[in-house]
CSV table of C-alpha atoms in Angstrom, one decimal:
chain,number,residue,atom,x,y,z
A,21,MET,CA,69.4,137.9,197.8
A,22,LYS,CA,66.5,140.0,199.4
A,23,ILE,CA,66.3,143.7,198.2
A,24,LEU,CA,63.9,146.2,199.7
A,25,LEU,CA,63.2,149.2,197.4
A,26,VAL,CA,61.7,152.2,199.2
A,27,ASN,CA,59.8,155.0,197.5
A,28,THR,CA,57.1,157.5,198.9
A,29,TYR,CA,54.6,157.1,196.1
A,30,ASP,CA,53.9,155.0,193.0
A,31,ARG,CA,53.2,158.1,190.9
A,32,GLY,CA,55.5,160.6,189.2
A,33,GLY,CA,58.7,160.3,187.3
A,34,ALA,CA,60.9,159.0,190.2
A,35,ALA,CA,58.2,156.5,191.0
A,36,ILE,CA,58.0,155.2,187.4
A,37,ALA,CA,61.9,154.8,187.4
A,38,CYS,CA,61.7,152.9,190.7
A,39,LEU,CA,58.8,150.7,189.6
A,40,ARG,CA,60.7,149.9,186.3
A,41,LEU,CA,63.8,148.8,188.3
A,42,HIS,CA,61.6,146.8,190.7
A,43,SER,CA,60.0,145.1,187.7
A,44,GLY,CA,63.4,144.4,186.1
A,45,LEU,CA,64.9,142.8,189.3
A,46,LEU,CA,61.9,140.5,189.5
A,47,GLN,CA,62.3,139.5,185.9
A,48,GLU,CA,65.8,138.6,186.6
A,49,GLY,CA,64.8,136.3,189.5
A,50,ILE,CA,65.8,138.7,192.3
A,51,ASP,CA,63.7,138.7,195.5
A,52,SER,CA,62.7,142.4,195.3
A,53,GLN,CA,60.1,144.1,197.5
A,54,LEU,CA,58.8,147.7,197.0
A,55,LEU,CA,57.8,149.6,200.1
A,56,LEU,CA,55.6,152.6,199.6
A,57,ARG,CA,54.3,155.2,202.0
A,58,ASN,CA,51.2,155.7,200.0
A,59,LYS,CA,49.9,153.5,197.1
A,60,LEU,CA,47.9,155.8,194.9
A,61,ASP,CA,47.7,153.8,191.7
A,62,ASN,CA,47.5,150.0,191.1
A,63,PRO,CA,50.9,149.2,189.4
A,64,GLN,CA,51.0,145.8,187.6
A,65,ALA,CA,54.2,144.8,189.2
A,66,SER,CA,54.1,142.3,192.2
A,67,ASN,CA,55.7,142.5,195.6
A,68,ILE,CA,54.4,146.1,196.3
A,69,VAL,CA,53.4,146.8,199.9
A,70,GLU,CA,52.2,150.0,201.6
A,71,LEU,CA,53.4,151.4,205.1
A,72,LYS,CA,50.7,153.3,206.7
A,73,LYS,CA,51.5,156.5,208.6
A,74,ILE,CA,52.1,155.8,212.3
A,75,ASN,CA,49.9,157.9,214.5
A,76,LYS,CA,51.5,160.5,216.8
A,77,THR,CA,51.8,159.4,220.4
A,78,ILE,CA,49.8,161.1,223.2
A,79,ILE,CA,53.0,162.7,224.3
A,80,GLN,CA,53.8,164.0,220.9
A,81,LYS,CA,50.4,165.5,220.6
A,82,VAL,CA,50.5,167.1,224.1
A,83,THR,CA,54.0,168.5,223.5
A,84,GLN,CA,53.0,170.1,220.1
A,85,ARG,CA,49.9,171.7,221.5
A,86,PHE,CA,51.9,172.9,224.6
A,87,ASN,CA,54.5,174.5,222.4
A,88,LYS,CA,51.8,176.3,220.2
A,89,GLU,CA,50.4,177.8,223.3
A,90,LEU,CA,53.9,178.9,224.5
A,91,VAL,CA,54.4,180.5,221.0
A,92,LYS,CA,51.1,182.5,221.5
A,93,LEU,CA,52.3,183.8,224.9
A,94,LYS,CA,55.6,184.7,223.2
A,95,ILE,CA,57.5,182.4,225.7
A,96,ILE,CA,59.2,180.8,222.8
A,97,LYS,CA,60.6,183.6,220.7
A,98,ASP,CA,62.5,181.7,217.9
A,99,ARG,CA,60.0,179.0,217.2
A,100,GLU,CA,60.4,176.5,214.5
A,101,LEU,CA,58.8,177.7,211.4
A,102,ASN,CA,55.7,175.8,210.5
A,103,LYS,CA,56.2,173.7,207.4
A,104,GLN,CA,52.9,174.6,205.7
A,105,GLU,CA,53.3,178.3,206.6
A,106,PHE,CA,56.8,178.1,205.0
A,107,ILE,CA,55.6,176.5,201.8
A,108,ASN,CA,52.4,178.6,201.4
A,109,ASN,CA,53.7,182.0,202.4
A,110,ILE,CA,57.4,182.2,201.8
A,111,ARG,CA,58.4,180.0,198.9
A,112,ALA,CA,57.1,181.2,195.4
A,113,LYS,CA,54.1,179.3,194.3
A,114,GLU,CA,55.7,178.4,191.0
A,115,LEU,CA,58.6,176.4,192.5
A,116,GLU,CA,58.5,172.7,193.0
A,117,MET,CA,58.0,171.1,196.3
A,118,PHE,CA,60.2,171.5,199.4
A,119,SER,CA,60.7,168.6,201.8
A,120,PHE,CA,61.8,168.4,205.4
A,121,PRO,CA,64.1,165.7,206.8
A,122,LYS,CA,61.8,164.7,209.7
A,123,THR,CA,58.8,162.5,209.6
A,124,ASN,CA,56.9,160.4,212.2
A,125,ILE,CA,57.3,157.2,210.1
A,126,ASP,CA,59.7,154.5,211.1
A,127,ILE,CA,60.7,152.4,207.9
A,128,THR,CA,62.7,150.1,210.1
A,129,GLU,CA,59.4,148.7,211.7
A,130,SER,CA,58.4,147.2,208.3
A,131,GLU,CA,58.7,143.3,208.3
A,132,PHE,CA,60.1,143.6,204.8
A,133,TYR,CA,62.9,145.9,206.1
A,134,LYS,CA,63.7,143.4,208.8
A,135,VAL,CA,64.4,140.5,206.4
A,136,ALA,CA,66.1,142.6,203.6
A,137,ASP,CA,69.8,142.1,202.7
A,138,VAL,CA,70.1,145.5,201.1
A,139,ILE,CA,68.0,148.6,201.5
A,140,ASN,CA,67.5,150.6,198.2
A,141,LEU,CA,66.1,154.0,198.9
A,142,HIS,CA,64.7,155.9,196.1
A,143,TRP,CA,62.6,159.1,196.3
A,144,VAL,CA,61.8,159.1,199.9
A,145,ALA,CA,60.6,162.8,200.6
A,146,ASP,CA,58.1,163.0,203.4
A,147,PHE,CA,58.6,159.2,204.2
A,148,LEU,CA,62.2,158.9,205.5
A,149,ASP,CA,62.9,160.3,208.9
A,150,PHE,CA,66.6,161.1,208.7
A,151,PRO,CA,67.5,161.1,212.5
A,152,SER,CA,65.8,157.8,213.6
A,153,PHE,CA,66.3,155.9,210.3
A,154,PHE,CA,70.1,156.4,210.3
A,155,LYS,CA,70.4,155.9,213.9
A,156,LYS,CA,68.5,152.4,213.9
A,157,ASN,CA,69.6,151.1,210.5
A,158,MET,CA,72.4,148.6,210.4
A,159,LYS,CA,71.9,147.3,207.0
A,160,PRO,CA,73.8,148.3,203.7
A,161,ILE,CA,72.0,151.1,201.9
A,162,VAL,CA,72.1,151.9,198.3
A,163,TRP,CA,70.4,155.3,197.8
A,164,THR,CA,69.3,156.0,194.2
A,165,LEU,CA,68.9,159.8,193.7
A,166,HIS,CA,66.2,161.1,191.4
A,167,ASP,CA,66.7,164.8,192.3
A,168,MET,CA,68.9,166.9,194.6
A,169,ASN,CA,66.7,166.7,197.7
A,170,PRO,CA,68.6,164.1,199.7
A,171,PHE,CA,71.6,166.5,199.9
A,172,SER,CA,69.8,169.8,199.7
A,173,GLY,CA,68.3,172.0,202.3
A,174,GLY,CA,64.9,171.0,201.3
A,175,GLU,CA,64.6,171.8,197.5
A,176,HIS,CA,64.3,169.0,195.1
A,177,TYR,CA,66.2,171.0,192.4
A,178,ASN,CA,68.4,174.0,192.7
A,179,GLU,CA,65.9,176.2,190.8
A,180,LYS,CA,68.0,179.2,189.8
A,181,PHE,CA,65.4,180.6,187.5
A,182,LEU,CA,61.8,181.7,188.0
A,183,GLY,CA,59.9,182.8,184.9
A,184,ILE,CA,60.9,184.4,181.7
A,185,ASP,CA,61.7,188.0,180.7
A,186,GLU,CA,60.5,190.0,177.7
A,187,PHE,CA,63.6,189.1,175.7
A,188,GLY,CA,63.1,185.3,176.2
A,189,TYR,CA,65.7,184.7,178.8
A,190,PRO,CA,65.2,183.1,182.2
A,191,VAL,CA,64.7,185.5,185.2
A,192,LYS,CA,67.3,184.7,188.0
A,193,ARG,CA,65.6,184.0,191.3
A,194,LYS,CA,66.6,185.5,194.7
A,195,LEU,CA,66.5,183.5,197.8
A,196,THR,CA,64.9,185.1,200.9
A,197,GLN,CA,66.7,185.1,204.3
A,198,LYS,CA,64.1,182.7,205.7
A,199,GLU,CA,64.6,180.3,202.8
A,200,ILE,CA,68.3,180.3,203.6
A,201,LYS,CA,67.7,179.8,207.3
A,202,VAL,CA,65.4,176.9,206.9
A,203,ALA,CA,67.8,175.2,204.3
A,204,LYS,CA,70.7,175.5,206.7
A,205,LYS,CA,68.8,174.0,209.5
A,206,ASN,CA,67.7,171.1,207.5
A,207,ILE,CA,71.2,170.4,206.1
A,208,LYS,CA,72.4,170.4,209.7
A,209,ILE,CA,69.9,167.7,210.7
A,210,LYS,CA,70.6,165.6,207.8
A,211,LYS,CA,74.5,165.9,208.3
A,212,SER,CA,74.1,164.8,212.0
A,213,ALA,CA,72.0,161.8,211.0
A,214,LEU,CA,74.3,160.6,208.2
A,215,LYS,CA,77.3,160.6,210.6
A,216,LYS,CA,75.8,157.4,211.9
A,217,SER,CA,75.7,155.7,208.6
A,218,ALA,CA,78.8,153.8,207.4
A,219,LYS,CA,77.2,151.4,204.9
A,220,LEU,CA,75.9,154.0,202.3
A,221,ILE,CA,76.4,154.1,198.5
A,222,ILE,CA,75.0,156.8,196.4
A,223,VAL,CA,73.6,155.9,192.9
A,224,THR,CA,72.6,158.6,190.4
A,225,PRO,CA,71.1,158.1,187.0
A,226,SER,CA,73.2,160.9,185.4
A,227,GLU,CA,76.8,161.9,185.6
A,228,TRP,CA,75.6,165.4,186.2
A,229,LEU,CA,73.8,164.4,189.5
A,230,ALA,CA,76.7,162.3,190.5
A,231,SER,CA,79.0,165.3,190.3
A,232,GLU,CA,76.6,167.5,192.3
A,233,ALA,CA,76.3,164.7,195.0
A,234,ARG,CA,80.1,164.5,195.2
A,235,LYS,CA,80.4,168.2,195.7
A,236,SER,CA,77.8,168.4,198.4
A,237,ASP,CA,78.6,168.6,202.1
A,238,LEU,CA,76.3,165.7,202.8
A,239,PHE,CA,77.6,163.0,200.3
A,240,LYS,CA,81.1,164.1,199.6
A,241,ASP,CA,82.6,161.4,202.0
A,242,PHE,CA,80.4,158.6,200.4
A,243,PRO,CA,80.9,156.5,197.4
A,244,VAL,CA,78.9,157.7,194.3
A,245,LYS,CA,78.4,155.8,191.1
A,246,CYS,CA,76.2,156.3,188.0
A,247,ILE,CA,73.6,153.8,186.7
A,248,PRO,CA,71.3,155.3,184.1
A,249,ASN,CA,67.5,154.5,184.3
A,250,GLY,CA,66.3,151.5,182.3
A,251,ILE,CA,63.1,151.4,180.2
A,252,ASP,CA,61.4,148.5,178.6
A,253,SER,CA,62.3,148.7,174.9
A,254,LYS,CA,59.8,146.2,173.9
A,255,ILE,CA,57.1,148.7,174.8
A,256,PHE,CA,58.8,151.9,173.9
A,257,LYS,CA,59.7,151.3,170.3
A,258,PRO,CA,59.0,152.9,166.9
A,259,ARG,CA,55.4,152.5,166.0
A,260,ASP,CA,53.7,153.3,162.6
A,261,LYS,CA,53.6,157.1,162.5
A,262,ASN,CA,50.3,157.4,160.5
A,263,LEU,CA,48.6,154.9,162.7
A,264,SER,CA,49.8,156.7,165.7
A,265,ARG,CA,48.4,160.0,164.5
A,266,GLU,CA,45.0,158.5,163.6
A,267,LEU,CA,44.9,157.2,167.2
A,268,PHE,CA,45.1,160.7,168.6
A,269,ASN,CA,43.6,162.7,165.7
A,270,ILE,CA,46.8,164.3,165.0
A,271,PRO,CA,47.2,165.9,161.5
A,272,LYS,CA,49.3,163.8,158.9
A,273,ASP,CA,50.4,166.9,156.9
A,274,LYS,CA,52.1,168.9,159.6
A,275,LYS,CA,55.4,168.8,161.5
A,276,VAL,CA,54.5,167.7,165.0
A,277,ILE,CA,56.3,169.1,168.1
A,278,LEU,CA,55.8,167.2,171.3
A,279,PHE,CA,55.9,168.5,174.8
A,280,VAL,CA,55.4,166.1,177.9
A,281,ALA,CA,55.3,167.0,181.6
A,282,HIS,CA,53.3,165.8,184.5
A,283,THR,CA,52.0,169.3,184.9
A,284,ILE,CA,52.5,171.5,181.8
A,285,SER,CA,52.6,174.8,183.8
A,286,ASN,CA,55.5,173.6,185.9
A,287,ASN,CA,58.2,176.4,185.9
A,288,ARG,CA,61.1,173.9,185.9
A,289,LYS,CA,59.8,172.2,182.8
A,290,GLY,CA,60.1,175.5,180.9
A,291,PHE,CA,56.9,175.2,178.6
A,292,MET,CA,56.8,179.0,178.4
A,293,PHE,CA,60.1,179.0,176.3
A,294,LEU,CA,58.7,176.5,173.9
A,295,LYS,CA,55.5,178.5,173.6
A,296,ARG,CA,57.3,181.7,172.8
A,297,ALA,CA,59.6,180.0,170.4
A,298,ILE,CA,56.7,178.4,168.5
A,299,GLU,CA,54.8,181.7,168.3
A,300,ILE,CA,57.6,183.2,166.2
A,301,LEU,CA,57.8,180.2,163.9
A,302,ASN,CA,54.4,180.8,162.3
A,303,TYR,CA,55.9,180.6,158.7
A,304,TYR,CA,56.4,176.7,159.3
A,305,ASP,CA,53.4,174.5,159.1
A,306,ILE,CA,53.7,172.9,162.5
A,307,ALA,CA,51.4,171.6,165.2
A,308,LEU,CA,52.2,171.5,168.9
A,309,CYS,CA,51.0,168.3,170.9
A,310,THR,CA,51.1,168.5,174.7
A,311,VAL,CA,50.7,165.6,177.2
A,312,GLY,CA,50.3,166.4,180.9
A,313,HIS,CA,47.9,168.1,183.4
A,314,ARG,CA,46.9,171.5,182.2
A,315,GLU,CA,46.3,174.0,185.0
A,316,LEU,CA,46.0,177.2,182.7
A,317,HIS,CA,44.6,177.9,179.3
A,318,ILE,CA,47.1,177.7,176.6
A,319,GLU,CA,47.0,180.2,173.8
A,320,THR,CA,49.2,179.7,170.7
A,321,SER,CA,49.0,180.9,167.1
A,322,GLU,CA,49.8,177.4,166.0
A,323,GLU,CA,47.6,174.3,165.9
A,324,LEU,CA,47.4,172.8,169.5
A,325,ILE,CA,46.5,169.2,170.3
A,326,GLU,CA,46.1,168.7,174.0
A,327,LEU,CA,46.1,165.0,174.9
A,328,GLY,CA,45.9,165.5,178.7
A,329,PHE,CA,47.6,163.2,181.2
A,330,ILE,CA,48.4,159.7,179.9
A,331,ASN,CA,49.3,157.0,182.5
A,332,ASN,CA,49.8,154.2,179.8
A,333,ASP,CA,53.3,153.2,178.5
A,334,LYS,CA,52.0,151.7,175.3
A,335,LEU,CA,49.9,154.8,174.4
A,336,MET,CA,52.8,157.0,175.3
A,337,SER,CA,55.0,155.0,172.7
A,338,HIS,CA,52.4,155.9,170.1
A,339,VAL,CA,52.6,159.5,171.2
A,340,PHE,CA,56.4,159.6,170.7
A,341,SER,CA,56.1,157.8,167.4
A,342,ALA,CA,53.4,160.3,166.1
A,343,ALA,CA,55.8,163.3,166.8
A,344,ASP,CA,58.5,164.5,164.5
A,345,VAL,CA,60.4,165.9,167.5
A,346,PHE,CA,60.1,166.0,171.2
A,347,ILE,CA,61.2,169.2,172.9
A,348,ILE,CA,62.3,169.2,176.6
A,349,PRO,CA,63.0,172.9,177.6
A,350,SER,CA,63.7,171.9,181.3
A,351,LEU,CA,65.6,174.6,183.2
A,352,ILE,CA,67.2,172.1,185.3
A,353,ASP,CA,66.7,168.2,185.1
A,354,ASN,CA,68.3,164.9,186.1
A,355,LEU,CA,68.0,162.0,183.5
A,356,PRO,CA,64.4,162.5,182.3
A,357,ASN,CA,62.6,159.3,181.6
A,358,THR,CA,60.8,161.1,178.7
A,359,VAL,CA,64.0,161.8,176.8
A,360,ILE,CA,65.0,158.1,176.9
A,361,GLU,CA,61.4,157.0,176.0
A,362,SER,CA,61.5,159.3,173.0
A,363,ILE,CA,64.7,158.1,171.6
A,364,LEU,CA,63.7,154.4,172.2
A,365,CYS,CA,60.8,155.2,169.9
A,366,GLY,CA,63.3,156.7,167.4
A,367,THR,CA,62.1,160.3,167.9
A,368,PRO,CA,64.9,162.9,168.0
A,369,VAL,CA,64.9,165.4,171.0
A,370,ILE,CA,65.8,169.1,171.3
A,371,GLY,CA,66.7,170.3,174.8
A,372,PHE,CA,68.5,173.0,176.9
A,373,PRO,CA,72.2,172.3,177.9
A,374,VAL,CA,71.2,171.6,181.5
A,375,GLY,CA,71.7,168.6,184.0
A,376,GLY,CA,71.8,165.1,182.5
A,377,ILE,CA,69.9,166.0,179.3
A,378,PRO,CA,73.2,166.5,177.2
A,379,GLU,CA,74.4,162.9,178.4
A,380,ILE,CA,71.3,161.4,176.4
A,381,ILE,CA,71.2,163.8,173.4
A,382,GLN,CA,74.1,163.3,171.0
A,383,ASN,CA,74.1,166.7,169.2
A,384,GLY,CA,73.2,166.1,165.5
A,385,LYS,CA,72.7,162.4,165.9
A,386,ASN,CA,69.6,161.8,168.0
A,387,GLY,CA,68.7,165.4,168.7
A,388,LEU,CA,69.9,168.9,169.2
A,389,ILE,CA,71.3,170.8,172.3
A,390,THR,CA,70.6,174.4,172.2
A,391,LYS,CA,73.5,176.9,172.6
A,392,GLU,CA,71.8,178.4,175.9
A,393,ILE,CA,68.7,178.7,177.8
A,394,SER,CA,66.7,181.2,175.7
A,395,VAL,CA,63.8,181.4,173.3
A,396,LYS,CA,66.1,182.6,170.5
A,397,SER,CA,68.4,179.6,171.0
A,398,LEU,CA,65.5,177.2,171.2
A,399,LYS,CA,63.9,178.7,168.1
A,400,GLU,CA,67.2,178.3,166.2
A,401,SER,CA,67.4,174.7,167.1
A,402,ILE,CA,63.9,174.0,166.1
A,403,ILE,CA,64.4,175.7,162.7
A,404,LYS,CA,67.7,173.7,162.3
A,405,PHE,CA,65.8,170.4,162.9
A,406,LEU,CA,62.9,171.3,160.7
A,407,GLU,CA,65.2,172.1,157.8
A,408,ASN,CA,67.2,169.0,158.3
A,409,SER,CA,64.8,166.5,159.9
A,410,GLU,CA,65.5,163.8,157.1
A,411,LYS,CA,69.1,163.4,158.5
A,412,PHE,CA,67.7,161.9,161.8
A,413,ASP,CA,67.4,158.2,161.2
A,414,ARG,CA,64.8,156.9,163.8
A,415,TYR,CA,65.9,153.3,163.6
A,416,ILE,CA,69.6,154.2,164.2
A,417,ILE,CA,68.5,156.5,167.1
A,418,ARG,CA,66.6,153.5,168.5
A,419,LYS,CA,69.3,151.1,168.0
A,420,ASN,CA,71.9,153.2,170.0
A,421,ALA,CA,69.3,153.9,172.8
A,422,VAL,CA,68.6,150.1,173.4
A,423,THR,CA,72.3,149.4,173.9
A,424,LYS,CA,72.4,151.9,176.8
A,425,TYR,CA,69.1,152.3,178.3
A,426,ASP,CA,67.1,149.1,178.0
A,427,LYS,CA,65.9,148.1,181.5
A,428,LYS,CA,67.9,144.8,181.3
A,429,VAL,CA,71.1,146.7,181.3
A,430,GLN,CA,70.0,148.8,184.4
A,431,SER,CA,68.9,145.6,186.3
A,432,ASN,CA,72.1,143.8,185.7
A,433,ASN,CA,74.2,146.9,186.8
A,434,TYR,CA,72.2,146.9,190.1
A,435,ILE,CA,72.3,143.2,190.6
A,436,ASN,CA,76.1,143.4,190.2
A,437,LEU,CA,76.2,146.3,192.8
A,438,PHE,CA,73.9,144.3,195.3
A,439,ASN,CA,76.2,141.3,195.0
A,440,GLU,CA,79.3,143.2,195.6
A,441,ILE,CA,77.8,144.8,198.7
A,442,ILE,CA,76.5,141.5,200.1
A,443,ASN,CA,79.8,139.8,199.4
A,444,ASN,CA,81.8,142.6,201.2
A,445,ASN,CA,79.3,143.0,204.1
């Protein structure tokens, strides 16, 4: 059985999940290769190859330049909106990335594609060219979704909110007509391409994303199944709390609240809700610990420990073990790796009732789900935890997490799926 996993980068949450699956398949004796557009880091897993971007042909370059000149002369009135212009000038800067369905890259030219029995697409934005790939491909495809982009008009999440109001509630976002127009055009391109694909199975880490995929115009006619992300429970495990706090100079006499995001100021990750909630909890002896890139200065009345970006699983297991509680105030999310990592380390989690987060958090057992998305509701859940923290048994939390989220469970689920596809092909 030869499996080719395809992902744009080796960095970010989706890439981490893809790399972990690749590693798990290799450990189970599967001939797995991982094809990347750009190899940014140096992952320890083997069988990882990079596909360089194909240069535009002379005809493509001349055509593009000719069209630009026609635009200047106003011969073309309704020109295709320039991607960078759309991203820089029309979409709000606080929103996450927006991806288009066309690239000048041909994945089917890879030697690893040619010998694979099954193609397992992952996060392939700015890598997969919808029209050419689905026209050429004759192999069975398993597409593991890490966000909503594959079936959206370009957004990676349906970000309904942008910012926070004076009362601590999320501000509803309004789409511009240009955003709607571009999204409709992208969906039309994707829909046309997918008509040529009969051998496609959609896999999602969360039941929430599976439901969204089934409701979408693009994937409603394809089989969709859920396989949760798997994580190495031998690395993410409860560590000695005092030792872990010493490692990062975290006070031993305070209740430590942890926040983790690739970029702390990311609107979707909701740090502003946690910051506001903590500011009105000054009668509790707490410290806020953050992990992630910081683009803005963080001011808070509580003690703040900024650990910066950490790209090491063992160190992160110590970070989770050092915390009393991990808080994920995401406004929308799939099945966040960080939530699973936290409970594997025995650390309870507090989160908003969005996306796949309530599928991981068992209210009152391994954490708390707030009643709504608001500062008030988050504050109430934090207080409830602080006043009942002894009721959360980190070893029971860990034990239940291993049963469902150990990477061996995920690997075996994928192997069974791949075998079924190959036998039926």
